[in-house]
Tab-separated table of C-alpha atoms and ligand atoms in Angstrom:
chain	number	residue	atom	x	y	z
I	1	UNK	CA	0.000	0.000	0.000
I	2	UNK	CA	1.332	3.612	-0.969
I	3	UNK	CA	2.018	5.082	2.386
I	4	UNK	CA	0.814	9.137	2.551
I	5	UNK	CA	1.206	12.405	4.635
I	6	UNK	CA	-0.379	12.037	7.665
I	7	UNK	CA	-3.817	13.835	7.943
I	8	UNK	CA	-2.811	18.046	8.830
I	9	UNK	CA	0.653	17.412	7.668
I	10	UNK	CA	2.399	17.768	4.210
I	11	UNK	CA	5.379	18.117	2.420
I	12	UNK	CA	6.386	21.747	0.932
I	13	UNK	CA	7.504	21.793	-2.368
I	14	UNK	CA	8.503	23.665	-5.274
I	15	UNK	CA	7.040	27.348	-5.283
I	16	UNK	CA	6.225	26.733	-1.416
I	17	UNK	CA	9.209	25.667	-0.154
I	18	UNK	CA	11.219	28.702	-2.142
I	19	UNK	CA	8.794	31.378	-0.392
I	20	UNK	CA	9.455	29.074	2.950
I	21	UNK	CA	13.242	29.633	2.335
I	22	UNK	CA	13.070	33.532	1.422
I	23	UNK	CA	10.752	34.189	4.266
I	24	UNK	CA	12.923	32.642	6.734
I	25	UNK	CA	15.895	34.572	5.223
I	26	UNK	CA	14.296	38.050	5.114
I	27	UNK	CA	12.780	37.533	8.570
I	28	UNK	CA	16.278	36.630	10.295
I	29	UNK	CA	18.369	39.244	7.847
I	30	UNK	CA	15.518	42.077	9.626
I	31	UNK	CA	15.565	41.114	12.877
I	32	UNK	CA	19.253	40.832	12.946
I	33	UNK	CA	19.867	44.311	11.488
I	34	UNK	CA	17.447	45.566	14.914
I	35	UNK	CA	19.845	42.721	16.984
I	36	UNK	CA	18.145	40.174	17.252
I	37	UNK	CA	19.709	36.801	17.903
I	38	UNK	CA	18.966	33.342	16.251
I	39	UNK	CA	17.607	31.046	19.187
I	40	UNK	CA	16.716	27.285	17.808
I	41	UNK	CA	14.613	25.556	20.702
I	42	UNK	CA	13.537	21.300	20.962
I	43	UNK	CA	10.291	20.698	19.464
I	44	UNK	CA	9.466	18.976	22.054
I	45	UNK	CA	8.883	20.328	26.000
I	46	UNK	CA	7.314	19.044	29.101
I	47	UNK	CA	3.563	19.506	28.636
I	48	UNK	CA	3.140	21.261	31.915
I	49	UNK	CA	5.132	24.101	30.356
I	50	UNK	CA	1.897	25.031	28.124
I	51	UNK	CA	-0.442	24.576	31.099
I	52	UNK	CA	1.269	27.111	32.923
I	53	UNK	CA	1.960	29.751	30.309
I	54	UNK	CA	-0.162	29.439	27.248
I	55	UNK	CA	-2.955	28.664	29.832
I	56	UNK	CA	-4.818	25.809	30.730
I	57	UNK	CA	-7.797	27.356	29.789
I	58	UNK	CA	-7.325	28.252	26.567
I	59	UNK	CA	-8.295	26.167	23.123
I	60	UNK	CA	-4.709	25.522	22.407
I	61	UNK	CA	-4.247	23.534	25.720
I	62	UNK	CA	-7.649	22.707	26.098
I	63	UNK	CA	-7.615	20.315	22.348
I	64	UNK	CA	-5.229	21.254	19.918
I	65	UNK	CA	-1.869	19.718	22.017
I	66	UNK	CA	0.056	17.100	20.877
I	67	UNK	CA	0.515	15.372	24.087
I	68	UNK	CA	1.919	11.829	25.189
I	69	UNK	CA	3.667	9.740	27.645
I	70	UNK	CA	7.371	9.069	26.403
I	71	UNK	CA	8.697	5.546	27.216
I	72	UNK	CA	9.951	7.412	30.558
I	73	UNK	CA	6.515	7.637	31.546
I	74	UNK	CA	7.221	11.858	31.208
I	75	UNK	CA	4.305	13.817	29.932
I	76	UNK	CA	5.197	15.518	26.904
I	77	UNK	CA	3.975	18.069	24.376
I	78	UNK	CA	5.056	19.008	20.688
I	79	UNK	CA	5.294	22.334	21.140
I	80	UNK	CA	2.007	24.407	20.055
I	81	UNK	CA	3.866	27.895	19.909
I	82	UNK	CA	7.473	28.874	20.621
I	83	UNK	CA	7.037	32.422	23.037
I	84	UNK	CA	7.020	30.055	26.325
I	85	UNK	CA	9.870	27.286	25.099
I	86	UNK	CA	11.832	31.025	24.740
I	87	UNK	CA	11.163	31.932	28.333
I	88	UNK	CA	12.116	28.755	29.545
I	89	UNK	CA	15.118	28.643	28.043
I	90	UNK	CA	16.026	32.426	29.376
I	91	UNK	CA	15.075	30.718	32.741
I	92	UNK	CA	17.113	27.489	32.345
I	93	UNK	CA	19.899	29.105	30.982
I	94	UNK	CA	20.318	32.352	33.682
I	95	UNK	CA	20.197	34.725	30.501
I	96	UNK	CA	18.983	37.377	33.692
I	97	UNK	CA	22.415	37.592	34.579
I	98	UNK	CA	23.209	39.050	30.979
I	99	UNK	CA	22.373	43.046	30.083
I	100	UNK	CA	18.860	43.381	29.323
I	101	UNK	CA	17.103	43.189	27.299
I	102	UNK	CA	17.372	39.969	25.298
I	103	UNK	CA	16.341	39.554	21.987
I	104	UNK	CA	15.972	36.759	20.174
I	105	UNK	CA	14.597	35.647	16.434
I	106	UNK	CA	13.391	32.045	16.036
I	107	UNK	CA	11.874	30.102	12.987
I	108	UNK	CA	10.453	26.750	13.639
I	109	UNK	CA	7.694	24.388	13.012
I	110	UNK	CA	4.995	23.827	15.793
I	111	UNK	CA	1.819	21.287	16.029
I	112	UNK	CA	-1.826	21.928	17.025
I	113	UNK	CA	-4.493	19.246	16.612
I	114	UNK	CA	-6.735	21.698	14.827
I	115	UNK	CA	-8.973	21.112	11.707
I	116	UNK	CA	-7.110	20.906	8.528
I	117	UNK	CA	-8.072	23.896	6.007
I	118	UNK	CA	-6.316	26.096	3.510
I	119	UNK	CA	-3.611	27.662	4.853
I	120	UNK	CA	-3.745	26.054	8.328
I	121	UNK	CA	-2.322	22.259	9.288
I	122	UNK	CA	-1.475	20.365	12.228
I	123	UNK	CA	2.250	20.707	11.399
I	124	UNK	CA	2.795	24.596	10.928
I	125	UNK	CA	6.310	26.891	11.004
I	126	UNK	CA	6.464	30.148	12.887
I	127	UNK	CA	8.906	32.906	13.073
I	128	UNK	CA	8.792	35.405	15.367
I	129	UNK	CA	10.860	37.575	18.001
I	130	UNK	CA	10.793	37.957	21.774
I	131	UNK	CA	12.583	40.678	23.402
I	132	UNK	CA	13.456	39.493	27.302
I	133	UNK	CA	13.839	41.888	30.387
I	134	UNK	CA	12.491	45.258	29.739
I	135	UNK	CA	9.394	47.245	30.468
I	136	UNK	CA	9.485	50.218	27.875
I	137	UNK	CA	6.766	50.953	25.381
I	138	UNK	CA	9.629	51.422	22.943
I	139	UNK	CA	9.985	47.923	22.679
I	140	UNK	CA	7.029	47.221	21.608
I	141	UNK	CA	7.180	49.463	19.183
I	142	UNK	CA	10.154	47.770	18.158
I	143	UNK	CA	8.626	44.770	17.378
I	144	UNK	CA	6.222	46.114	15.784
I	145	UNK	CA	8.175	47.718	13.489
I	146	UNK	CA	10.192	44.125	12.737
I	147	UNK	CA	6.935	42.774	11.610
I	148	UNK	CA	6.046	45.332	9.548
I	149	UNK	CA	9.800	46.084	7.745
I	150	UNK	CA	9.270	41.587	7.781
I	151	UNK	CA	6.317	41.987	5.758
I	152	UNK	CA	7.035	45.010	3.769
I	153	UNK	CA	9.900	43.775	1.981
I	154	UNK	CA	7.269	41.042	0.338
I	155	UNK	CA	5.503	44.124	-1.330
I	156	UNK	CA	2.362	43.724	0.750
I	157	UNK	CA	0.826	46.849	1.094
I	158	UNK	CA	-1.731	49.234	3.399
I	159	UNK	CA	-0.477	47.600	6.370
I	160	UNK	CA	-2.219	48.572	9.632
I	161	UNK	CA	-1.967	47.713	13.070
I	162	UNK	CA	-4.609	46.597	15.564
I	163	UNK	CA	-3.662	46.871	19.193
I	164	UNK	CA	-5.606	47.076	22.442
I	165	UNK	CA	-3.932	46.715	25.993
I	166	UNK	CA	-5.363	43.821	28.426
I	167	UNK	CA	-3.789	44.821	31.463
I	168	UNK	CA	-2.473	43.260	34.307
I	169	UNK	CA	-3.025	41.852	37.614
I	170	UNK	CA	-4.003	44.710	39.523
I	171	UNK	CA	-6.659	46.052	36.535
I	172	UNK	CA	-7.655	42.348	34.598
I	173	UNK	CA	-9.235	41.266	37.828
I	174	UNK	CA	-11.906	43.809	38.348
I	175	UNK	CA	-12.870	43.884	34.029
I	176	UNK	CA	-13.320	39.743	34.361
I	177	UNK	CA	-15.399	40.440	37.263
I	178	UNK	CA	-17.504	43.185	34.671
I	179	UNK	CA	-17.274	40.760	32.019
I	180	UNK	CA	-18.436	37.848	33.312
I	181	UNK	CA	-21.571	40.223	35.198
I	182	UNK	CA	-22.201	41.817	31.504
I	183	UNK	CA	-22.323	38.092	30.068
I	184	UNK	CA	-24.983	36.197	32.881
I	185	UNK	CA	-27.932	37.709	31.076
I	186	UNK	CA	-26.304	36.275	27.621
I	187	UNK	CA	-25.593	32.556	28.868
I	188	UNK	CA	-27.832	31.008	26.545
I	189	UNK	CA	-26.471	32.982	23.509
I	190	UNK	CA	-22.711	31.462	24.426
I	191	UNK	CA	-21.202	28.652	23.031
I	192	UNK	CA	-20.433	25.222	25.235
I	193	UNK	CA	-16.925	26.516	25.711
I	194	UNK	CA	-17.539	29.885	26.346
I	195	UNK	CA	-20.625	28.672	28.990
I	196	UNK	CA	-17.906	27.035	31.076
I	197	UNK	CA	-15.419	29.508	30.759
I	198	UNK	CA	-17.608	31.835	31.788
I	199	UNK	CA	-16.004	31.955	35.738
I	200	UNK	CA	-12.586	31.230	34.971
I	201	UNK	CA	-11.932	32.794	31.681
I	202	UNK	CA	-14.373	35.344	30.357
I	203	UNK	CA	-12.113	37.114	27.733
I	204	UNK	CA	-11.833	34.124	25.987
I	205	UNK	CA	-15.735	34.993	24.706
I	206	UNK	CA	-14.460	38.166	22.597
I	207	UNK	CA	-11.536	35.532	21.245
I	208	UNK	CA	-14.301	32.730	20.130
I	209	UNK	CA	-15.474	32.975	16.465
I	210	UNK	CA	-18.656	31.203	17.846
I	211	UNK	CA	-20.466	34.499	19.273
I	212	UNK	CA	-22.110	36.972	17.652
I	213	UNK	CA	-20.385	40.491	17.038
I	214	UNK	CA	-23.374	41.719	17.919
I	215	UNK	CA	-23.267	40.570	21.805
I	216	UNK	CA	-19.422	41.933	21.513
I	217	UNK	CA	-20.271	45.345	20.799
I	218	UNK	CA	-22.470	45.591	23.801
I	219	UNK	CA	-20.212	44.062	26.350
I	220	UNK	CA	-17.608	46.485	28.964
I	221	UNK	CA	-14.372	47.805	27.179
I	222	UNK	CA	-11.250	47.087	28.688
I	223	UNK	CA	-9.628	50.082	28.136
I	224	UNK	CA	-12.134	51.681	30.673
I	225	UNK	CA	-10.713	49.327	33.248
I	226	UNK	CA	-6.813	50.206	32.943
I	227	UNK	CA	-4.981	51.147	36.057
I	228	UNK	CA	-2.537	53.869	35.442
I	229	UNK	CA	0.188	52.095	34.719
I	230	UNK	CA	-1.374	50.221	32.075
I	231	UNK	CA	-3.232	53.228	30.884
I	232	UNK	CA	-0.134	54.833	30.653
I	233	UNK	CA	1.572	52.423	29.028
I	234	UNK	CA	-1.249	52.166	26.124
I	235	UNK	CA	-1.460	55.846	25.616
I	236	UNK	CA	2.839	55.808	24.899
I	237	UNK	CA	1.848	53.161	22.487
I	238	UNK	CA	-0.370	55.181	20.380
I	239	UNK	CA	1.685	58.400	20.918
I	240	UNK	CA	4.648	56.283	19.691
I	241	UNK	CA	2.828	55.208	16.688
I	242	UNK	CA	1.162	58.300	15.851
I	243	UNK	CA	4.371	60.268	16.009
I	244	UNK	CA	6.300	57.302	13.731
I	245	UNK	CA	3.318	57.696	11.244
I	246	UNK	CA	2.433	54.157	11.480
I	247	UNK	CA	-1.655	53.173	10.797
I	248	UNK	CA	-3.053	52.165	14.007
I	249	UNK	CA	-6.356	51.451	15.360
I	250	UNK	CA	-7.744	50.459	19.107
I	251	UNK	CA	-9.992	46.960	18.911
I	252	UNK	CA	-11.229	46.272	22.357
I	253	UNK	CA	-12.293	42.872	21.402
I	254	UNK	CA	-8.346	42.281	20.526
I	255	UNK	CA	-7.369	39.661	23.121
I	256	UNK	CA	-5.640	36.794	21.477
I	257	UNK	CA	-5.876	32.837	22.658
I	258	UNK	CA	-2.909	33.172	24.671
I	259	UNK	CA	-3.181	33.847	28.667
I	260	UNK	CA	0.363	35.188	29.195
I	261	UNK	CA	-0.045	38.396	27.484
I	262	UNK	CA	-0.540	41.733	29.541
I	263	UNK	CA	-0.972	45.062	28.772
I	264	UNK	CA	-0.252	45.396	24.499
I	265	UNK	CA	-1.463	42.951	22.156
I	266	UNK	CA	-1.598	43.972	18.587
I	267	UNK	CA	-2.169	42.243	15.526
I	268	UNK	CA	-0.609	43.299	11.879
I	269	UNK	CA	-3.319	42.901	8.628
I	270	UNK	CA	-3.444	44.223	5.454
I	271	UNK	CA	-6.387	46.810	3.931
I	272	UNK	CA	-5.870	44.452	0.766
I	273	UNK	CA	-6.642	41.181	2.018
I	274	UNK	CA	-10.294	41.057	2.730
I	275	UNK	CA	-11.771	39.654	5.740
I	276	UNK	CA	-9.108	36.798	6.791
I	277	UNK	CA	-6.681	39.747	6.587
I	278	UNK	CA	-4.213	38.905	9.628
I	279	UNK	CA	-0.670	38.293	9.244
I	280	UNK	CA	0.822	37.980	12.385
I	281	UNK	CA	0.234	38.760	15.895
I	282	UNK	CA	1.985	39.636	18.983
I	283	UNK	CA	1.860	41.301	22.259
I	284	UNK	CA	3.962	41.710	25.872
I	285	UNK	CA	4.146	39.176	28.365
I	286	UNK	CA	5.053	40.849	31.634
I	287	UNK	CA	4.663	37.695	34.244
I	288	UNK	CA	5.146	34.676	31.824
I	289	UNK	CA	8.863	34.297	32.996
I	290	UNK	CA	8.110	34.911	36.674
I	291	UNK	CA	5.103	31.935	36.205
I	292	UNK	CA	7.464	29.986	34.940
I	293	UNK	CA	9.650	29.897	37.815
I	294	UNK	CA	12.311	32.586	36.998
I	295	UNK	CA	12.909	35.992	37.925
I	296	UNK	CA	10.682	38.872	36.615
I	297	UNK	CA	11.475	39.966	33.319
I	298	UNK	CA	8.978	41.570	30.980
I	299	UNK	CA	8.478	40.471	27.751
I	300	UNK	CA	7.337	41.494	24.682
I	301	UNK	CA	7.296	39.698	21.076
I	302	UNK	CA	5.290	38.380	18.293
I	303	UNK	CA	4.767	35.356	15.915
I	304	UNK	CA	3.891	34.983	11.942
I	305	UNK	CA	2.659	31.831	10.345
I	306	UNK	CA	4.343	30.917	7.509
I	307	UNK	CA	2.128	28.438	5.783
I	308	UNK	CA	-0.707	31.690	5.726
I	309	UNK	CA	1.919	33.870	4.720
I	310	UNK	CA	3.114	31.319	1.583
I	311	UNK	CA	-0.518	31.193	0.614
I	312	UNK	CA	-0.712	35.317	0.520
I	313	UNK	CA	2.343	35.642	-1.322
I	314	UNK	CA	1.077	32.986	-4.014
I	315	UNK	CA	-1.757	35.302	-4.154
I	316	UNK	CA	0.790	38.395	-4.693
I	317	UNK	CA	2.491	36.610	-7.223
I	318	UNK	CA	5.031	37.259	-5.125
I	319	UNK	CA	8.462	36.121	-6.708
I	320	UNK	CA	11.398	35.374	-5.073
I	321	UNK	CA	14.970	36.995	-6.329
I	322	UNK	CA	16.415	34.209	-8.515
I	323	UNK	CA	20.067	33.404	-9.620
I	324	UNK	CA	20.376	33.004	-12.636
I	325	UNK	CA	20.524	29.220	-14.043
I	326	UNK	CA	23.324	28.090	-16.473
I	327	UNK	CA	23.717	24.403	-17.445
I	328	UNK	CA	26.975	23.162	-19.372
I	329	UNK	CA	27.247	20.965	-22.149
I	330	UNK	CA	30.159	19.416	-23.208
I	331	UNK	CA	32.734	16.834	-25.124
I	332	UNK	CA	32.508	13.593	-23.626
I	333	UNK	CA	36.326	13.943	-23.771
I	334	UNK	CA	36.106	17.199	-21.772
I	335	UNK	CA	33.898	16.438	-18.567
I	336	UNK	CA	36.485	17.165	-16.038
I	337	UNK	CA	37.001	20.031	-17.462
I	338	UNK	CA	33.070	20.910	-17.455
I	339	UNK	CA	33.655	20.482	-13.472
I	340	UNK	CA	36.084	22.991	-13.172
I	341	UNK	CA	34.525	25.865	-15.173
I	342	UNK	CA	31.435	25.001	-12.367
I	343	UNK	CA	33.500	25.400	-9.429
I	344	UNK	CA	34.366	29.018	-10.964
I	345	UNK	CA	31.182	29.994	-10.980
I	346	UNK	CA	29.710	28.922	-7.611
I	347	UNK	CA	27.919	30.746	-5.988
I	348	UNK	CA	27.146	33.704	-8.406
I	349	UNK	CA	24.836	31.644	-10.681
I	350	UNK	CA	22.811	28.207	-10.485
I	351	UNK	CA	25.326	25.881	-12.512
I	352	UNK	CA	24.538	22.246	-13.887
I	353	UNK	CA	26.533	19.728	-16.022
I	354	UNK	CA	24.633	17.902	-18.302
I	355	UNK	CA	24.948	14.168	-16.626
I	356	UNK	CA	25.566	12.599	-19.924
I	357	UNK	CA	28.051	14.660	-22.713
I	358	UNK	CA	26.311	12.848	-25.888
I	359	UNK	CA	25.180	14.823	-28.962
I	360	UNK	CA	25.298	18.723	-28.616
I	361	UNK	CA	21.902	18.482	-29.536
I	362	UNK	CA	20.346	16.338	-27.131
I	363	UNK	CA	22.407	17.971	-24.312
I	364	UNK	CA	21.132	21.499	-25.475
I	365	UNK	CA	17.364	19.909	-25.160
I	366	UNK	CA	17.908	18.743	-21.477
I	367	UNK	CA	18.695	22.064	-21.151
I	368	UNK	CA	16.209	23.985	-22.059
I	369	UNK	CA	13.519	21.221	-20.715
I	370	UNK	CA	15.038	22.403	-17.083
I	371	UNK	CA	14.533	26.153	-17.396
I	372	UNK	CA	17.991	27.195	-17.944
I	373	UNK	CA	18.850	30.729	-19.395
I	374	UNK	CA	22.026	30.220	-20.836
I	375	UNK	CA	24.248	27.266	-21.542
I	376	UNK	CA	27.697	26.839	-21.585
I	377	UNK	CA	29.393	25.176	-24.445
I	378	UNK	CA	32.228	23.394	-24.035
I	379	UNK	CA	33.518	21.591	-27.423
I	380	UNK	CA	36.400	20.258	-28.726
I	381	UNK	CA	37.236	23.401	-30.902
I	382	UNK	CA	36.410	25.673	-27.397
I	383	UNK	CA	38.709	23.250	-25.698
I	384	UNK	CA	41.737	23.565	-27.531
I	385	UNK	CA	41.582	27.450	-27.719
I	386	UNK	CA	41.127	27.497	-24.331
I	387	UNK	CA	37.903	29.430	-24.426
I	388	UNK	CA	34.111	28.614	-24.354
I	389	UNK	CA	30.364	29.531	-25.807
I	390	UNK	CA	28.106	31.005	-24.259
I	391	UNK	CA	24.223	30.149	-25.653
I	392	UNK	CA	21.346	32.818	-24.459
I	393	UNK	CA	18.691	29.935	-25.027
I	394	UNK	CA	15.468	32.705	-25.203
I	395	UNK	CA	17.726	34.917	-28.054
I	396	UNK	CA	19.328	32.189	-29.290
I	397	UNK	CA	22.687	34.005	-29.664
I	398	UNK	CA	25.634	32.900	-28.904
I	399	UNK	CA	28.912	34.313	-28.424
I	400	UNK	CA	32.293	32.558	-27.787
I	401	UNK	CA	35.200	34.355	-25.009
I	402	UNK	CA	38.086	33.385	-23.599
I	403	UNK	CA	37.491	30.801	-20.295
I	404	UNK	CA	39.058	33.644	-18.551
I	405	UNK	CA	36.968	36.112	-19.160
I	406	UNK	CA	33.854	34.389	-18.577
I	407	UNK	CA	32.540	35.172	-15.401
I	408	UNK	CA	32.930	38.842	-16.291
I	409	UNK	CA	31.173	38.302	-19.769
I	410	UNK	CA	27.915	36.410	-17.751
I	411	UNK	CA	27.816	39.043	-15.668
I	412	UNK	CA	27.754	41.742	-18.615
I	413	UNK	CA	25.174	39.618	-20.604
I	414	UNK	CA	22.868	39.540	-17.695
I	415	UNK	CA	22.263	42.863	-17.168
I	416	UNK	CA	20.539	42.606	-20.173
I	417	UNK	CA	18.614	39.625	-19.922
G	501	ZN	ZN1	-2.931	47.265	34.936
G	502	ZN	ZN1	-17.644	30.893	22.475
């Protein structure tokens, strides 16, 4: 029997896995030129990890974890996001005792048992950044302005930002308290989850897709329930991105399905994208090392899917910057030779070697059946005068130079092509 992906996962290929590659490349080349650091974490954590940061709670934990007993009988989890496998490295590794902040860039695939649709599988890669041990506003600005420079150099346009601040523990208290009051009249119109999170977790109601916008609009705003740090905090936000001319608005139903955030969560979509128009999403994270067992140290980051992403830039026609593919042809007598000019030319262009050396002809065919723009020639009359053809296989011209002056000559030829 033909054995297949498993159900939620797949393989990425082709177009896909180029846009994979460049987005991976552009995200770590921006968040290093802010200094950011490349942090690569296990896929795999204790499960307890996720019950005590992403929130136990929450859908993620709730039915979308990966989680088994290893033959150890330890209670494991693939990890479902990367923001707390970041804080407990900081914690494991006494990063505290370096200058703060930290800041870190990570790419990486993660696993929720969700529903298989376009765009969305069980198997997933984010990248993201955290920034570690500080409390200003300007950082999350900063991050902020990663993801958008991130997205921005894909061509994707009328970017905006959604933020909203969900406060702390001296403010969250007394709006769950509201919330949960302004919801006891609505219990029938709630869904099952949102019935029994209705005590423990009420802002998990303006999360769920499964209410009406309608009951939204009517329940308490957080913002009216800010203490003054938090208030303060917010308003720097939106003076910060006022004065840095970068589209904002306030959503008060902005919470996202993580419990660790506190104060700023923000999400980044696009005017041009319709109603799914989300790209990433991020927010701070003020207690999340401190409930993990380390010191205090604020936090602030966000995370991008990729897979969504890929499918955008599809939609874009988004192409990736390509080198430019050459394929060599040659006498049989000559294939050594053939070798040599490739190693020249590595890595400026894409180079093959035909893997057989018969007829000119068929060798030129191979060529051109793989997409190549120009092909090297390398026959027994280029041979013995020591130089070498050059083919432009969409002209159809071809030109013949000394083998020293060749990678000066490709480079001359294809600022024209
Ligand atoms: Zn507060
Ligand atoms: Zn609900």
């Amino acid at each position: 029997m033909e054995i297949k992906t498993v159900k939620g996962f797949k393989d990425i290929l082709g177009l896909d896995a180029l846009l994979f590659n460049e987005i991976q490349r552009v995200g770590y080349d921006i968040a290093n030129s802010f200094g950011y650091k490349l942090i690569v974490l296990p896929t795999v954590e204790y499960a307890e990890l996720f019950d005590r940061s992403v929130g136990n709670t929450t859908d993620i934990v709730e039915k979308e974890m990966f989680t088994f007993e290893d033959k150890g009988g330890r209670t494991l989890s693939l990890r479902p996001e990367m923001t707390a496998s970041v804080a407990r490295s900081f914690i494991e590794h006494h990063m505290e005792t370096n200058p703060l902040p930290l800041k870190f860039f990570y790419f990486g695939q993660c696993f929720r048992y969700e529903n298989p649709q376009k765009g969305r599988y069980r198997e997933f890669y984010q990248l993201g950044v955290e920034v570690l041990g500080d409390i200003s506003p300007l950082l999350d600005i900063e991050v902020i302005q990663i993801a958008l420079k991130i997205i921005e150099q894909f061509n994707i346009k009328n970017l905006k930002v959604k933020i909203n601040s969900i406060g702390c523990r001296v403010c969250r208290p007394k709006y769950k308290e509201a919330l949960t009051e302004a919801l006891k009249p609505h219990y029938d119109e709630l869904c099952p989850d949102c019935k029994r999170r209705l005590y423990t977790n009420p802002l998990r109601v303006l999360d769920c897709k499964k209410e009406e916008d309608s009951l939204k609009e009517i329940l308490p705003r957080i913002t009216n329930y800010l203490c003054d740090e938090c208030r303060k905090h917010f308003e720097e936000v939106q003076r910060l991105l006022t004065e840095l001319k970068i589209p904002f608005e306030v959503d008060n139903t902005l919470v996202r399905g993580l419990d660790y955030y506190t104060k700023t969560v923000f999400e980044v979509i696009s005017e041009d994208l319709g109603a799914q128009n989300a790209l990433l999403g991020g927010g701070r994270y003020d207690y999340l090392v401190e409930d993990l067992g380390g010191r205090k140290t604020p936090g602030v980051g966000f995370a991008m899917g990729v897979e969504r992403f890929i499918e955008i830039l599809k939609g874009n026609k988004f192409k990736t910057p390509e080198k430019k593919k050459l394929y060599i042809t040659y006498d049989k007598k000559f294939g050594s030779n053939a070798f040599e000019i490739r190693n020249s030319l590595i890595p400026d262009f894409v180079v093959e070697i035909d893997p057989k050396g018969d007829s000119l002809k068929k060798q030129i065919e191979r060529a051109s059946k793989r997409g190549s723009d120009f092909i090297l020639i390398m026959g027994e009359n280029e041979v013995l005068e020591n130089s070498i053809s050059i083919k432009d296989l969409k002209s159809g011209n071809q030109i013949k130079i000394k083998i020293d002056e060749l990678k000066e000559s490709l480079k001359e030829l294809l600022k024209d092509a």
